CSV table of C-alpha atoms in Angstrom, one decimal:
chain,number,residue,atom,x,y,z
A,1,GLY,CA,5.4,-2.1,8.7
A,2,LEU,CA,8.4,-3.6,6.6
A,3,ALA,CA,7.1,-1.4,3.6
A,4,ALA,CA,7.1,1.8,5.5
A,5,LEU,CA,10.3,1.3,7.3
A,6,SER,CA,12.2,0.2,4.1
A,7,VAL,CA,11.0,3.4,2.1
A,8,LEU,CA,12.2,5.4,5.2
A,9,VAL,CA,15.7,3.9,5.0
A,10,PHE,CA,15.7,4.4,1.2
A,11,HIS,CA,15.0,8.2,1.7
A,12,VAL,CA,17.5,8.6,4.5
A,13,TRP,CA,20.2,7.1,2.0
A,14,LEU,CA,18.8,9.1,-0.9
A,15,TYR,CA,18.9,12.6,0.6
A,16,ARG,CA,22.5,12.8,1.6
A,17,GLU,CA,25.0,15.2,0.4
A,18,ASN,CA,27.8,12.7,0.1
A,19,ARG,CA,25.6,10.0,-1.7
A,20,PRO,CA,27.5,8.6,-4.8
A,21,MET,CA,25.9,9.8,-8.0
A,22,GLY,CA,25.6,7.8,-11.2
A,23,GLU,CA,26.2,4.1,-11.3
A,24,ARG,CA,26.0,2.3,-7.9
A,25,THR,CA,28.9,0.1,-7.3
A,26,LEU,CA,28.8,-0.6,-3.6
A,27,LEU,CA,26.6,-3.2,-2.2
A,28,PHE,CA,25.5,-0.9,0.5
A,29,ASP,CA,24.3,1.7,-2.1
A,30,GLN,CA,22.6,-0.9,-4.3
A,31,VAL,CA,20.6,-2.5,-1.4
A,32,SER,CA,19.7,1.0,-0.1
A,33,PHE,CA,18.4,2.0,-3.4
A,34,GLN,CA,16.4,-1.2,-3.9
A,35,LEU,CA,14.5,-0.6,-0.5
A,36,HIS,CA,12.2,1.7,-2.6
A,37,LEU,CA,10.5,-1.6,-3.4
A,38,GLY,CA,8.6,-1.0,-0.3
A,39,LEU,CA,6.3,1.1,-2.2
A,40,ILE,CA,5.6,-1.8,-4.5
A,41,CYS,CA,4.8,-3.8,-1.4
A,42,PHE,CA,2.2,-1.1,-0.4
A,43,PHE,CA,0.6,-1.3,-3.9
A,44,THR,CA,0.4,-5.1,-3.8
A,45,LEU,CA,-1.1,-5.0,-0.3
A,46,SER,CA,-3.7,-2.4,-1.5
A,47,GLY,CA,-4.6,-4.7,-4.3
A,48,PHE,CA,-4.9,-7.7,-2.1
A,49,LEU,CA,-6.8,-6.2,0.8
A,50,LEU,CA,-9.3,-4.2,-1.3
A,51,TYR,CA,-10.1,-6.7,-3.9
A,52,ARG,CA,-10.9,-9.5,-1.4
A,53,ALA,CA,-14.4,-8.4,-0.8
A,54,PHE,CA,-14.9,-8.0,-4.6
A,55,ALA,CA,-13.6,-11.4,-5.4
A,56,LYS,CA,-15.6,-13.1,-2.7
A,57,ALA,CA,-18.8,-11.5,-4.0
A,58,ALA,CA,-17.9,-12.6,-7.6
A,59,LEU,CA,-17.0,-16.2,-6.8
A,60,ARG,CA,-20.0,-16.7,-4.5
A,61,GLY,CA,-22.5,-14.9,-6.7
A,62,GLY,CA,-23.0,-11.7,-4.8
A,63,PRO,CA,-24.2,-9.5,-3.2
A,64,ALA,CA,-22.2,-6.7,-4.7
A,65,VAL,CA,-19.9,-4.6,-2.5
A,66,SER,CA,-21.4,-1.4,-1.3
A,67,THR,CA,-19.8,1.4,-3.2
A,68,ARG,CA,-20.9,4.0,-0.6
A,69,SER,CA,-19.4,2.1,2.3
A,70,PHE,CA,-16.1,1.3,0.2
A,71,ALA,CA,-15.8,5.1,-0.7
A,72,LEU,CA,-16.6,6.4,2.8
A,73,ARG,CA,-14.1,4.1,4.4
A,74,ARG,CA,-11.3,4.8,1.8
A,75,VAL,CA,-11.7,8.6,2.5
A,76,ALA,CA,-11.7,8.2,6.1
A,77,ARG,CA,-8.6,6.1,6.0
A,78,ILE,CA,-6.4,8.4,4.0
A,79,VAL,CA,-7.8,11.9,3.6
A,80,PRO,CA,-7.9,13.4,7.2
A,81,ALA,CA,-4.3,12.3,8.0
A,82,TYR,CA,-3.2,13.5,4.6
A,83,TYR,CA,-4.8,16.8,5.1
A,84,VAL,CA,-3.0,17.3,8.6
A,85,CYS,CA,0.3,16.5,6.8
A,86,ILE,CA,-0.3,19.1,4.1
A,87,ALA,CA,-0.9,21.6,6.9
A,88,GLY,CA,2.0,20.5,9.0
A,89,CYS,CA,4.4,20.6,6.0
A,90,ILE,CA,3.5,24.2,5.1
A,91,ALA,CA,3.9,25.3,8.7
A,92,LEU,CA,7.2,23.4,9.3
A,93,TYR,CA,8.6,24.6,6.0
A,94,ALA,CA,7.8,28.3,6.8
A,95,LEU,CA,9.3,27.8,10.3
A,96,VAL,CA,12.7,26.8,9.0
A,97,GLY,CA,12.6,28.7,5.8
A,98,LEU,CA,12.5,25.7,3.4
A,99,GLU,CA,11.5,27.3,-0.1
A,100,GLY,CA,10.8,25.5,-3.2
A,101,LEU,CA,8.4,22.9,-2.0
A,102,THR,CA,5.5,25.0,-0.6
A,103,PRO,CA,2.7,25.2,-3.3
A,104,THR,CA,1.1,28.5,-4.3
A,105,LEU,CA,-2.5,29.2,-3.4
A,106,ALA,CA,-3.4,28.4,-7.1
A,107,GLU,CA,-1.5,25.0,-6.9
A,108,LEU,CA,-2.9,24.0,-3.5
A,109,PRO,CA,-6.3,22.6,-4.8
A,110,LEU,CA,-4.5,20.1,-6.8
A,111,HIS,CA,-2.8,18.7,-3.7
A,112,LEU,CA,-6.1,18.8,-1.8
A,113,GLY,CA,-7.8,16.9,-4.6
A,114,PHE,CA,-5.2,14.2,-5.0
A,115,ALA,CA,-4.3,15.6,-8.5
A,116,GLN,CA,-0.8,16.9,-8.1
A,117,ASN,CA,0.6,14.2,-10.4
A,118,TYR,CA,-1.3,15.5,-13.3
A,119,SER,CA,0.9,18.7,-13.6
A,120,MET,CA,4.6,18.8,-13.9
A,121,ALA,CA,4.7,21.9,-11.7
A,122,THR,CA,3.3,20.0,-8.7
A,123,ILE,CA,4.1,16.3,-9.1
A,124,MET,CA,6.9,16.4,-6.6
A,125,GLU,CA,6.0,19.4,-4.6
A,126,LEU,CA,5.2,19.9,-0.9
A,127,ASN,CA,5.7,16.3,0.2
A,128,PRO,CA,7.3,14.4,-2.6
A,129,VAL,CA,6.1,10.9,-1.3
A,130,THR,CA,2.5,11.8,-1.8
A,131,TRP,CA,2.7,11.2,-5.5
A,132,THR,CA,2.0,7.6,-4.7
A,133,LEU,CA,-1.2,8.7,-2.7
A,134,VAL,CA,-2.5,10.1,-6.2
A,135,VAL,CA,-1.9,6.6,-7.7
A,136,GLU,CA,-3.7,4.9,-4.6
A,137,ALA,CA,-6.6,7.3,-4.9
A,138,ALA,CA,-6.9,6.6,-8.6
A,139,PHE,CA,-7.0,2.9,-7.8
A,140,TYR,CA,-9.7,3.5,-5.3
A,141,VAL,CA,-11.9,5.1,-8.1
A,142,THR,CA,-11.1,2.3,-10.6
A,143,LEU,CA,-11.6,-0.8,-8.3
A,144,PRO,CA,-15.4,-0.8,-8.2
A,145,PHE,CA,-15.6,-0.8,-11.9
A,146,VAL,CA,-13.3,-3.9,-12.0
A,147,GLY,CA,-15.4,-5.4,-9.3
A,148,LEU,CA,-18.5,-4.9,-11.4
A,149,ALA,CA,-16.8,-6.7,-14.3
A,150,ALA,CA,-15.8,-9.5,-11.9
A,151,LEU,CA,-19.4,-9.7,-10.7
A,152,ALA,CA,-20.6,-9.9,-14.3
A,153,ILE,CA,-18.2,-12.8,-15.1
A,154,GLY,CA,-19.6,-14.7,-12.2
A,155,ARG,CA,-18.3,-18.0,-10.6
A,156,ARG,CA,-15.7,-18.8,-13.2
A,157,PRO,CA,-12.1,-18.6,-11.5
A,158,ALA,CA,-10.2,-18.8,-14.8
A,159,ALA,CA,-12.1,-16.0,-16.3
A,160,GLN,CA,-11.8,-13.9,-13.1
A,161,ALA,CA,-7.9,-14.5,-13.3
A,162,ALA,CA,-8.0,-13.6,-17.0
A,163,LEU,CA,-9.5,-10.3,-16.1
A,164,LEU,CA,-6.7,-9.6,-13.8
A,165,LEU,CA,-4.0,-10.7,-16.1
A,166,GLY,CA,-5.5,-8.4,-18.8
A,167,LEU,CA,-4.9,-5.5,-16.3
A,168,ILE,CA,-1.2,-6.6,-16.0
A,169,ALA,CA,-0.8,-6.8,-19.9
A,170,PHE,CA,-2.4,-3.4,-20.2
A,171,SER,CA,0.0,-1.9,-17.6
A,172,ILE,CA,3.0,-3.3,-19.4
A,173,ALA,CA,1.9,-1.9,-22.7
A,174,TRP,CA,1.2,1.6,-21.3
A,175,THR,CA,4.7,1.8,-19.5
A,176,ARG,CA,6.5,0.4,-22.7
A,177,TYR,CA,4.7,3.1,-24.9
A,178,GLY,CA,5.7,5.9,-22.4
A,179,LEU,CA,9.2,4.9,-22.4
A,180,GLN,CA,9.4,4.6,-26.2
A,181,THR,CA,7.8,8.1,-26.6
A,182,ARG,CA,9.9,9.6,-23.8
A,183,ALA,CA,6.7,10.7,-21.9
A,184,ASP,CA,7.0,12.7,-18.9
A,185,ASP,CA,6.3,11.8,-15.2
A,186,VAL,CA,2.6,12.8,-15.6
A,187,PHE,CA,2.3,9.7,-17.9
A,188,LEU,CA,4.8,7.4,-16.3
A,189,LYS,CA,3.5,8.0,-12.7
A,190,ALA,CA,-0.2,7.6,-13.6
A,191,LEU,CA,-2.2,4.6,-12.3
A,192,PRO,CA,-1.9,2.5,-15.5
A,193,SER,CA,2.0,2.3,-15.0
A,194,PHE,CA,1.3,0.5,-11.6
A,195,LEU,CA,-2.0,-1.2,-12.3
A,196,GLY,CA,-0.2,-4.4,-13.0
A,197,VAL,CA,1.3,-4.3,-9.5
A,198,PHE,CA,-2.0,-3.7,-8.0
A,199,ALA,CA,-3.2,-6.6,-10.0
A,200,THR,CA,-0.8,-9.1,-8.6
A,201,GLY,CA,-2.2,-8.5,-5.1
A,202,MET,CA,-5.6,-8.8,-6.6
A,203,LEU,CA,-4.7,-12.2,-7.9
A,204,ALA,CA,-3.6,-13.3,-4.5
A,205,ALA,CA,-6.8,-12.1,-3.1
A,206,LEU,CA,-8.8,-14.2,-5.9
A,207,TRP,CA,-6.7,-17.2,-5.1
A,208,LEU,CA,-7.3,-16.9,-1.4
A,209,GLU,CA,-11.1,-16.5,-1.9
A,210,TRP,CA,-11.2,-19.4,-4.3
A,211,ARG,CA,-9.6,-21.5,-1.8
A,212,ARG,CA,-12.2,-20.6,0.8
A,213,ALA,CA,-15.1,-21.1,-1.6
A,214,GLU,CA,-13.8,-24.6,-2.4
A,215,GLY,CA,-13.3,-25.4,1.3
A,216,ARG,CA,-9.5,-25.9,0.9
A,217,PRO,CA,-7.5,-26.4,4.2
A,218,ILE,CA,-5.1,-23.9,5.5
A,219,LEU,CA,-1.6,-24.3,4.1
A,220,THR,CA,0.7,-26.4,6.1
A,221,ALA,CA,3.7,-24.6,7.8
A,222,ARG,CA,6.0,-26.2,5.4
A,223,ALA,CA,4.0,-25.1,2.3
A,224,THR,CA,3.6,-21.6,3.9
A,225,ALA,CA,7.4,-21.2,4.4
A,226,ALA,CA,8.2,-22.6,0.8
A,227,LEU,CA,5.7,-20.1,-0.8
A,228,ALA,CA,6.9,-17.2,1.3
A,229,ALA,CA,10.6,-18.1,0.5
A,230,ALA,CA,9.8,-18.3,-3.2
A,231,GLY,CA,8.2,-14.8,-3.0
A,232,ALA,CA,11.1,-13.3,-1.2
A,233,LEU,CA,13.6,-14.8,-3.7
A,234,VAL,CA,11.5,-13.3,-6.5
A,235,VAL,CA,11.8,-9.8,-4.9
A,236,VAL,CA,15.6,-10.2,-4.3
A,237,ALA,CA,16.1,-11.6,-7.9
A,238,HIS,CA,14.2,-8.5,-9.4
A,239,ALA,CA,16.4,-6.2,-7.2
A,240,SER,CA,19.5,-7.8,-8.4
A,241,TRP,CA,18.4,-7.8,-12.0
A,242,SER,CA,17.7,-4.0,-11.6
A,243,GLU,CA,21.3,-3.5,-10.6
A,244,THR,CA,22.7,-5.1,-13.7
A,245,PRO,CA,23.0,-4.0,-17.4
A,246,TRP,CA,20.8,-6.7,-18.7
A,247,ALA,CA,17.8,-4.9,-20.0
A,248,LEU,CA,16.3,-7.7,-22.1
A,249,ASP,CA,15.9,-5.5,-25.2
A,250,GLY,CA,14.3,-2.8,-23.1
A,251,TRP,CA,11.6,-4.9,-21.5
A,252,ARG,CA,13.2,-4.3,-18.1
A,253,GLY,CA,11.8,-0.8,-18.2
A,254,ALA,CA,8.4,-1.9,-19.4
A,255,LEU,CA,8.0,-4.5,-16.7
A,256,ARG,CA,9.1,-1.7,-14.2
A,257,ASP,CA,8.8,-3.3,-10.6
A,258,LEU,CA,6.1,-5.9,-11.7
A,259,PRO,CA,8.3,-8.8,-10.8
A,260,ALA,CA,8.7,-7.5,-7.3
A,261,GLY,CA,5.1,-7.4,-7.1
A,262,VAL,CA,4.6,-10.9,-8.1
A,263,GLY,CA,7.1,-11.8,-5.3
A,264,PHE,CA,5.3,-9.6,-2.7
A,265,ALA,CA,1.9,-11.3,-3.8
A,266,LEU,CA,3.4,-14.8,-3.1
A,267,VAL,CA,4.5,-13.8,0.3
A,268,ILE,CA,1.2,-12.1,1.1
A,269,GLY,CA,-0.8,-15.1,-0.2
A,270,ALA,CA,1.4,-17.4,1.9
A,271,VAL,CA,0.7,-15.4,5.1
A,272,ALA,CA,-3.0,-15.0,4.5
A,273,ALA,CA,-3.6,-18.8,3.6
A,274,GLY,CA,-0.9,-20.3,5.8
A,275,ARG,CA,0.4,-20.9,9.3
A,276,GLY,CA,3.7,-21.6,11.1
A,277,ARG,CA,6.9,-19.5,11.9
A,278,VAL,CA,6.6,-17.2,8.9
A,279,VAL,CA,3.2,-16.1,10.0
A,280,HIS,CA,4.1,-15.7,13.7
A,281,GLY,CA,7.4,-14.0,12.6
A,282,LEU,CA,5.5,-11.3,10.7
A,283,GLY,CA,3.2,-10.8,13.7
A,284,TRP,CA,6.1,-9.8,15.8
A,285,ARG,CA,4.7,-7.1,18.2
A,286,PRO,CA,7.3,-4.2,17.2
A,287,LEU,CA,6.9,-5.0,13.5
A,288,ALA,CA,3.0,-5.1,13.9
A,289,GLY,CA,3.2,-1.8,15.8
A,290,ALA,CA,5.1,-0.2,12.9
A,291,GLY,CA,2.4,-1.6,10.6
A,292,MET,CA,-0.3,-0.1,12.7
A,293,ILE,CA,1.3,3.4,12.4
A,294,SER,CA,2.8,2.9,8.9
A,295,TYR,CA,0.7,5.4,7.2
A,296,GLY,CA,1.8,8.2,9.5
A,297,ILE,CA,5.3,7.1,9.2
A,298,TYR,CA,5.0,7.1,5.4
A,299,LEU,CA,3.5,10.5,5.3
A,300,TRP,CA,5.8,12.3,7.7
A,301,HIS,CA,9.2,10.8,7.4
A,302,LEU,CA,10.6,12.7,4.4
A,303,PRO,CA,9.2,16.2,5.4
A,304,LEU,CA,10.8,15.7,8.8
A,305,LEU,CA,14.0,14.8,7.2
A,306,LEU,CA,14.1,17.8,5.0
A,307,VAL,CA,13.1,20.1,7.8
A,308,VAL,CA,15.7,18.8,10.4
A,309,ARG,CA,18.3,18.9,7.6
A,310,LYS,CA,17.4,22.5,6.7
A,311,ALA,CA,17.7,23.5,10.5
A,312,GLY,CA,21.2,21.9,10.5
A,313,LEU,CA,20.2,19.3,13.2
A,314,LEU,CA,20.6,16.2,11.0
A,315,PRO,CA,24.0,14.1,11.4
A,316,GLU,CA,25.8,13.3,8.2
A,317,PRO,CA,26.9,9.8,9.1
A,318,PHE,CA,24.2,7.3,8.0
A,319,ALA,CA,23.5,5.5,11.3
A,320,PRO,CA,22.8,8.5,13.5
A,321,ARG,CA,21.0,10.1,10.6
A,322,LEU,CA,18.7,7.1,10.4
A,323,GLY,CA,18.1,7.0,14.2
A,324,VAL,CA,16.9,10.7,14.2
A,325,VAL,CA,14.6,10.3,11.2
A,326,LEU,CA,13.3,7.0,12.5
A,327,ALA,CA,12.6,8.2,16.0
A,328,LEU,CA,10.8,11.5,14.8
A,329,SER,CA,8.9,9.5,12.2
A,330,ILE,CA,7.6,6.9,14.7
A,331,LEU,CA,6.6,9.8,17.2
A,332,PHE,CA,4.6,11.7,14.4
A,333,GLY,CA,3.3,8.4,13.0
A,334,TRP,CA,1.9,7.4,16.4
A,335,LEU,CA,0.4,10.8,16.9
A,336,SER,CA,-1.2,10.7,13.5
A,337,TRP,CA,-2.7,7.2,14.3
A,338,ARG,CA,-4.0,8.1,17.8
A,339,LEU,CA,-5.2,11.7,17.1
A,340,VAL,CA,-6.4,11.6,13.4
A,341,GLU,CA,-6.5,8.0,11.8
A,342,ARG,CA,-8.2,5.9,14.4
A,343,PRO,CA,-10.9,8.3,15.2
A,344,ALA,CA,-11.6,8.7,11.5
A,345,ILE,CA,-11.7,4.8,11.0
A,346,ALA,CA,-14.0,4.5,13.9
A,347,TRP,CA,-16.4,7.2,12.6
A,348,ALA,CA,-16.5,5.6,9.1
A,349,HIS,CA,-17.2,2.1,10.6
A,350,ARG,CA,-20.1,3.7,12.6
A,351,ARG,CA,-21.6,5.2,9.4
A,352,THR,CA,-21.3,2.1,7.4
A,353,ALA,CA,-22.1,-0.6,9.9
A,354,ARG,CA,-25.1,-2.6,9.0
A,355,PRO,CA,-28.1,-2.3,11.3
A,356,ALA,CA,-28.4,-5.0,13.9
A,357,LEU,CA,-31.3,-7.3,13.3
A,358,PRO,CA,-34.2,-6.6,15.8
A,359,ALA,CA,-34.2,-8.9,18.7
A,360,ALA,CA,-36.6,-11.6,18.9
A,361,PRO,CA,-39.5,-11.0,21.3
A,362,PRO,CA,-39.3,-12.7,24.6
A,363,GLN,CA,-40.8,-16.0,24.7
A,364,PRO,CA,-43.1,-17.1,27.6
A,365,ALA,CA,-41.4,-19.5,30.0
A,366,LEU,CA,-42.6,-23.1,29.5
A,367,VAL,CA,-44.2,-24.6,32.5
A,368,PRO,CA,-43.0,-28.1,33.2
A,369,PRO,CA,-45.9,-30.6,33.3
A,370,GLU,CA,-47.1,-31.9,36.7
A,371,PRO,CA,-45.4,-35.1,37.6
A,372,GLU,CA,-47.5,-38.2,37.4
A,373,PRO,CA,-48.5,-39.7,40.7
A,374,ALA,CA,-46.2,-42.7,41.7
A,375,ARG,CA,-47.5,-46.1,40.6
A,376,ALA,CA,-47.8,-48.7,43.2
C-alpha cells in the first residue's frame, strides 16, 4: 500500500506544467522525487515473498517448488489485470485524443508479451509505468533457476547467502558497465540492473526461513522496532544521498537504488519476524486496503492522470490534483481487484491446489464390555 501510494504521489508531482526543471532545491521537490523509491519497495517485496518457498525448500532439503504452480499463479496474478489496463488505456486515449502513447498494431505484441523494454520505440509507450512489469516478468522467469541452484547448495545458510550476494555483485557490475559505456534504457532498465534489489528481499526471506528452521523465537517488540527503524533510516539516508553531489567516484550510479533496497529488506524482515506496534501499525485497515488493491492503483494511476489532464479536468495546484488522481485510482484499483484480479487468483489456486488426501474409511463403533457382576 505504501509503495503504490508513494509512486502515485511521485507521478502527480512529476507530471506538472509548473514543476521546476533541473536541480531540485526545495525540500518539497526533493522529497516528492524520492517517493519513486516505492518502486524499489515493490521489487524488494517481490524478492522476499516469492523466494521464501525456494529458501524453505533449500534449507530443509526439499521438495522443490512446483514450477508449474509457480508459473500459473504468477500469470494469473499479473496478466489479466495488465491486459485489461492495456485495453482501457487504448480506449481512453482514443476518447480524449491523447496521441503519442498508443502503440501501432506492429508494436502491440511487444506490450502483450511483456517485451516493450527491449525496444527504444516502445519502452515508455502506452502506460509508462509498465516498464517495471517487464522487469518483474523477467524476474519470474529467472527465479526458478536461482531456486534450483539454492536446492543444489543444500542446507548451508552461508553458501545460500553467498549465492544471493553474488547476484547483488553482478547487478552492480552490470549497471556500472552500462553507465560507463553510455548504454541506452534497453540495457539500463533490464532485469540485471535491478537484480540486486530483488536479492535484498531474497536475503530477508532466507534469513526468515533460516530462523524458522532453527526454531528461533519471534523477535521482541523492541527488537522489531529497532530493526524497522534501522531500515527506515537507511532508506532516508539513501534518499538524502541521492540529493547531494557526493557521487563517490561514480559509484552512486552503479549502486543505483540498492541501498534503499537494503533498507526496505530490513523493514520487511522486521515485520515478518517480529511483533509489536510496528507490525500492528502497518496492518492499519486503510493501509492494508490500499495494499490489497495496490496492483490496480499502480497500473491505472498514470493513465488516469494523463487522460484527465488531456481533458482539461485536472487542477494545477498540487493538493486538489493529488485528490482527483487518488480518488480515481482507488476506484479503478478496487474495480480491478474485484472484477479481474481476485477471480484470476482464485482460479489459479483451484488449478494448483494439492488434491485432498482420501478420507479414512469409517471404523466400526467399539462395543463397550459388559459390566462385571457386582461382588458381594
